[in-house]
Short mmCIF file of C-alpha atoms and ligand atoms in Angstrom, two decimals:
data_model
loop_
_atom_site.label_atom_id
_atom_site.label_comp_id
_atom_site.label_asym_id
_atom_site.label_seq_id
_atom_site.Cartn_x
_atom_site.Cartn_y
_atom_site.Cartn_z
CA UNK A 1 240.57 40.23 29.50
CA UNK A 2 243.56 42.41 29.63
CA UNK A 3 247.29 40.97 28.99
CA UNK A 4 248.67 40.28 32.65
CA UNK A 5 252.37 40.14 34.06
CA UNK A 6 253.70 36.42 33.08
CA UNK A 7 250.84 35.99 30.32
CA UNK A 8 252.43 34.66 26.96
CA UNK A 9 251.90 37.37 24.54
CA UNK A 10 249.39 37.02 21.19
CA UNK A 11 251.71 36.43 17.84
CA UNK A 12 250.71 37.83 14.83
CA UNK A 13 251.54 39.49 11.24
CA UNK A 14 251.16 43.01 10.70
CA UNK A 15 252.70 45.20 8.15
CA UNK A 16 255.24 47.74 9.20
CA UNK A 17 257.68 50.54 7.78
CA UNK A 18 260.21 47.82 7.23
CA UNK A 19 257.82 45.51 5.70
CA UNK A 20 255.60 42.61 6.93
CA UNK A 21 256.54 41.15 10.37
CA UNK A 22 255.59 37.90 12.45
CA UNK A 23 255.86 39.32 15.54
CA UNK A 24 257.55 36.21 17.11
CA UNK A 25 259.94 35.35 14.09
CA UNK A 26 261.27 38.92 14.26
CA UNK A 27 261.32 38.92 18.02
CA UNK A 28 263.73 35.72 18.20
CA UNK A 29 265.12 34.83 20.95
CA UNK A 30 265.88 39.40 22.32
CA UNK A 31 263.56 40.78 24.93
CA UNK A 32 261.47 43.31 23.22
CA UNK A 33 259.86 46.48 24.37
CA UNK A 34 256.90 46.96 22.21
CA UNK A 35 255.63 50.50 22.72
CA UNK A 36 252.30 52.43 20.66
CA UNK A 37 251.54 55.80 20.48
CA UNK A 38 248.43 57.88 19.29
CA UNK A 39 249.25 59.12 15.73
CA UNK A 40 252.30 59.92 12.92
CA UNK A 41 253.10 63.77 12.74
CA UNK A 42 252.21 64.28 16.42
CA UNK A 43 254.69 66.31 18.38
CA UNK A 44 255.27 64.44 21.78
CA UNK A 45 255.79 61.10 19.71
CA UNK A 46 258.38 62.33 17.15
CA UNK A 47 260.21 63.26 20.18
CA UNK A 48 259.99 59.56 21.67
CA UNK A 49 260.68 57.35 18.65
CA UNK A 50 263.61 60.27 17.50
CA UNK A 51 264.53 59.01 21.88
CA UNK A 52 264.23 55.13 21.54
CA UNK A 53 266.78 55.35 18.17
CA UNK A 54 269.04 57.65 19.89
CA UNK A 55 269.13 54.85 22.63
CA UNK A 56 269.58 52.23 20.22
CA UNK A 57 273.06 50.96 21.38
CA UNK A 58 271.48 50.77 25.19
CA UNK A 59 269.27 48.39 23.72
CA UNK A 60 271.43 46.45 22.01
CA UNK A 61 273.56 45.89 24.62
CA UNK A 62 270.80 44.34 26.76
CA UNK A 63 269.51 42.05 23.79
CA UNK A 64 266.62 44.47 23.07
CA UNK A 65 264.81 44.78 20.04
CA UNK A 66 262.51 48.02 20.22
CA UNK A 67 259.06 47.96 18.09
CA UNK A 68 256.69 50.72 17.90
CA UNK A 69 252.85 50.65 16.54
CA UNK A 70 249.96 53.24 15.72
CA UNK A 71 247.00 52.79 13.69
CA UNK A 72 248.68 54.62 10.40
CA UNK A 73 249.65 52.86 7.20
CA UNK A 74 253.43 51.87 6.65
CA UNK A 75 253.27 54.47 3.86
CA UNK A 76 252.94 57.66 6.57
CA UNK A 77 255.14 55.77 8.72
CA UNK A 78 257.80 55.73 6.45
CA UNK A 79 257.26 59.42 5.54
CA UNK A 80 257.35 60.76 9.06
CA UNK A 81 260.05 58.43 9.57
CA UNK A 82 262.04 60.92 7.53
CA UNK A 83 261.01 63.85 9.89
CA UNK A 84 261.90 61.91 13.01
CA UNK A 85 265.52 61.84 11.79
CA UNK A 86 265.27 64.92 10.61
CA UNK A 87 263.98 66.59 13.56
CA UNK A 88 265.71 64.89 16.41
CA UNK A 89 269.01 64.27 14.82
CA UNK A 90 269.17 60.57 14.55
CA UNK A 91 268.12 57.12 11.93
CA UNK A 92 265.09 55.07 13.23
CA UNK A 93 266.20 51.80 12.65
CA UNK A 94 263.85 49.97 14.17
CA UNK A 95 260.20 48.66 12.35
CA UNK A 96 256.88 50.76 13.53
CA UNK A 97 253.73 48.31 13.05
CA UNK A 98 251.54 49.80 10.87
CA UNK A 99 248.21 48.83 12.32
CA UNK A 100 246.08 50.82 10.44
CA UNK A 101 243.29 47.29 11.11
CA UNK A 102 244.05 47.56 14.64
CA UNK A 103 244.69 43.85 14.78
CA UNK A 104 247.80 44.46 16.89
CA UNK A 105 246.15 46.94 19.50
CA UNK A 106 243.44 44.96 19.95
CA UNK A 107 245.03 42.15 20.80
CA UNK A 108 247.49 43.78 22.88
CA UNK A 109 244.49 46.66 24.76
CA UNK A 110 246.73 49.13 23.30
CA UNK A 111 243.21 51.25 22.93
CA UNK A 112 241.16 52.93 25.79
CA UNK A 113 238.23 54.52 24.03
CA UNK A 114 237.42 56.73 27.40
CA UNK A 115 240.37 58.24 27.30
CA UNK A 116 241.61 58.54 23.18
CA UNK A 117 238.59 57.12 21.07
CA UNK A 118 239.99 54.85 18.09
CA UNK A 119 243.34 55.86 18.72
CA UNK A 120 246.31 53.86 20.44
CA UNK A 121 247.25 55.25 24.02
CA UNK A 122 250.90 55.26 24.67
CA UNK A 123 251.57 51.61 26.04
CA UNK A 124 254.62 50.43 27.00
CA UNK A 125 255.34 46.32 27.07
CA UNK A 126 258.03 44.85 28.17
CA UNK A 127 258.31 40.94 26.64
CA UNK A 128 261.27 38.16 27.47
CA UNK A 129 262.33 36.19 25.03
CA UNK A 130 260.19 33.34 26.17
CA UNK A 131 257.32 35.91 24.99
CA UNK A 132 256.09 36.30 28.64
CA UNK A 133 254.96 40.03 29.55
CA UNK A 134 257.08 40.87 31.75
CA UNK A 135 255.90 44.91 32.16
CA UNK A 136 253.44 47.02 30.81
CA UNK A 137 252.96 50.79 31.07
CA UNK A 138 249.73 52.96 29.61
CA UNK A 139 250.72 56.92 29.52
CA UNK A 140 248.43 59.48 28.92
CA UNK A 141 248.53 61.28 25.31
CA UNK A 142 249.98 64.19 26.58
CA UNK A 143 252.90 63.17 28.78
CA UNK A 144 256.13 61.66 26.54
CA UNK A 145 257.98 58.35 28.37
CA UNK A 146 260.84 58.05 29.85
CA UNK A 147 262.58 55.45 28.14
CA UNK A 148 265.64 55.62 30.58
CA UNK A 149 262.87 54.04 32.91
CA UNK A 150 262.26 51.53 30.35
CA UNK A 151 265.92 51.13 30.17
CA UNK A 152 266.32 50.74 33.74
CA UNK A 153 263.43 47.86 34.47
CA UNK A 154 264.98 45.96 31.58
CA UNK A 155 268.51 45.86 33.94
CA UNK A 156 266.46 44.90 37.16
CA UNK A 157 264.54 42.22 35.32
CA UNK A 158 267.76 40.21 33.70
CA UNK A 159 269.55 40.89 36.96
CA UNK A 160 266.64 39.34 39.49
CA UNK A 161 266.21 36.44 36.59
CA UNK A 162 269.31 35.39 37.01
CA UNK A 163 269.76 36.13 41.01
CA UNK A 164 268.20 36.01 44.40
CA UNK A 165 267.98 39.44 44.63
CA UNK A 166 265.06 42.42 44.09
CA UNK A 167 265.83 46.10 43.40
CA UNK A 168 265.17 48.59 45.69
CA UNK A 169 263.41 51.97 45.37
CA UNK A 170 265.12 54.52 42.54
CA UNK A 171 267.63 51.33 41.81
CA UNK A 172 270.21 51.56 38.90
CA UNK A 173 272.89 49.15 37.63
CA UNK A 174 275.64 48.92 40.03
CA UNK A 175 273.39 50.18 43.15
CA UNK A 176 272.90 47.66 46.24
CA UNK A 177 270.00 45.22 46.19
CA UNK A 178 267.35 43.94 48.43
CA UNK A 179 268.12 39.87 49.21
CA UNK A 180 264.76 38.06 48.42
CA UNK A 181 262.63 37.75 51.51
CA UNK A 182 262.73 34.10 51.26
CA UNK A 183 266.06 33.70 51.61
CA UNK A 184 267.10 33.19 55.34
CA UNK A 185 269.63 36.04 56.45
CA UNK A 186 272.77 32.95 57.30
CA UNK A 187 271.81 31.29 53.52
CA UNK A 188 272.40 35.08 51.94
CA UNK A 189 275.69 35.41 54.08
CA UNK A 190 276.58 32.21 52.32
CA UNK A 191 275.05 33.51 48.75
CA UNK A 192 276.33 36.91 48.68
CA UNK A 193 279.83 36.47 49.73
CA UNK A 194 280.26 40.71 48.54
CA UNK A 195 278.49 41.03 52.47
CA UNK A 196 275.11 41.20 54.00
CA UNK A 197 273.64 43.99 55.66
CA UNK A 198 270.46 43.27 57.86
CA UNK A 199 269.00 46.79 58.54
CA UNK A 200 265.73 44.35 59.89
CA UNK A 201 265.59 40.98 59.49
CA UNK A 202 263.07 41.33 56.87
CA UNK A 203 265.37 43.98 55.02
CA UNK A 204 268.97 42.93 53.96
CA UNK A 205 270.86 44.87 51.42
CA UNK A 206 274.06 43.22 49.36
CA UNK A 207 275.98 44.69 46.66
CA UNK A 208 275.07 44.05 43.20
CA UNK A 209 275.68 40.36 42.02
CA UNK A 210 276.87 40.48 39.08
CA UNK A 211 278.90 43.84 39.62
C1 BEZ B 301 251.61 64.02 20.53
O1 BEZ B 301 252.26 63.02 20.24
O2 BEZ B 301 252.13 65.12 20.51
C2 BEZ B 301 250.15 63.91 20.94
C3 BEZ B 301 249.36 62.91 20.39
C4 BEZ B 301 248.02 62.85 20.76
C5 BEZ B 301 247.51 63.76 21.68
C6 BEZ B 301 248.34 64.74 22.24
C7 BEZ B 301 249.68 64.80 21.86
#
């Protein structure tokens, strides 16, 4: 069966560019965003991984490690590696699995044979660093991510950990937030003391938390 939200995620060793990796050593104790994508020397994907170094300090500022996988060797990794920075003006500093057994994408349903046979569709995962799956994403070939999305789940998820809140529609750090609906509107008045606003009792906004 497919990996679910809140599943722990499989472990395992796979090679990489950077060298052989146990997937939960390496991960530590960082929220990862594990992401695959069809092939090396493909067009739409130098532009993402040249995208997810470029954001590199975004990541690092939530605790994010960033890990990429196709089905190619570590050898044509590490050579398109060098276009990638080339290309799109930046270093990739970050490992991409070389899964060339497809241990990793099987595991992890990273391939839909209807839709790219034998080939790794671009999956997104979002993991916390208990290793529970806290997202996951499948784009089609053609259409490149939007890691500022990716970006922007990873700030609502350690923000609702860590309060009684949810984030509303188009949400970014710093916006308002929904109060959990199982908070009673006088408890949130007490919680939030930044204000609550009860547009319907079963919709109160409050400023950010943590802001
Ligand atoms: C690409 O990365 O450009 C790509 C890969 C597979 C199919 C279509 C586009």
């Amino acid at each position: 069966m497919a990996l679910q939200l809140g599943d722990q995620v499989p472990d395992f060793t796979q090679d990489s560019s950077q060298g052989p990796i146990n997937f939960y050593e390496w991960a530590g104790d960082s929220w990862v965003v594990l992401f695959s994508h069809p092939a090396d020397y493909t067009p739409v994907c130098t532009t993402e991984l040249g995208e997810v170094a470029k954001l590199s300090p975004e990541f690092e500022k939530r605790n994010v490690k960033t890990i990429a996988l196709s089905v190619d060797s570590a050898e044509s990794h590490q050579g398109w590696i060098c276009d990638i920075n080339e290309t799109q003006s930046t270093t990739v500093n970050y490992p991409i699995l070389a899964d060339s057994d497809r241990k990793v994408a099987d595991l992890y349903g990273m391939i839909h044979p209807n839709s790219l046979n034998n080939l790794t569709v671009r999956s997104v995962f979002i993991i916390d660093p208990a290793k529970k799956l806290r997202l996951t994403i499948t784009y089609p070939a053609s259409t490149g991510r939007n890691f500022d999305e990716i970006l922007r789940v990873i700030d609502s998820l350690q923000l609702t950990d860590n309060y009684s809140v949810a984030t509303p529609v188009n949400w970014k750090d710093g916006d308002d937030c929904v109060v959990v609906p199982s908070i009673p509107t006088e408890e949130a008045k007490q919680k939030f003391p930044k204000g609550v606003r009860e547009i319907k009792p079963y919709l109160r906004m409050t400023p950010q938390p943590n802001k």
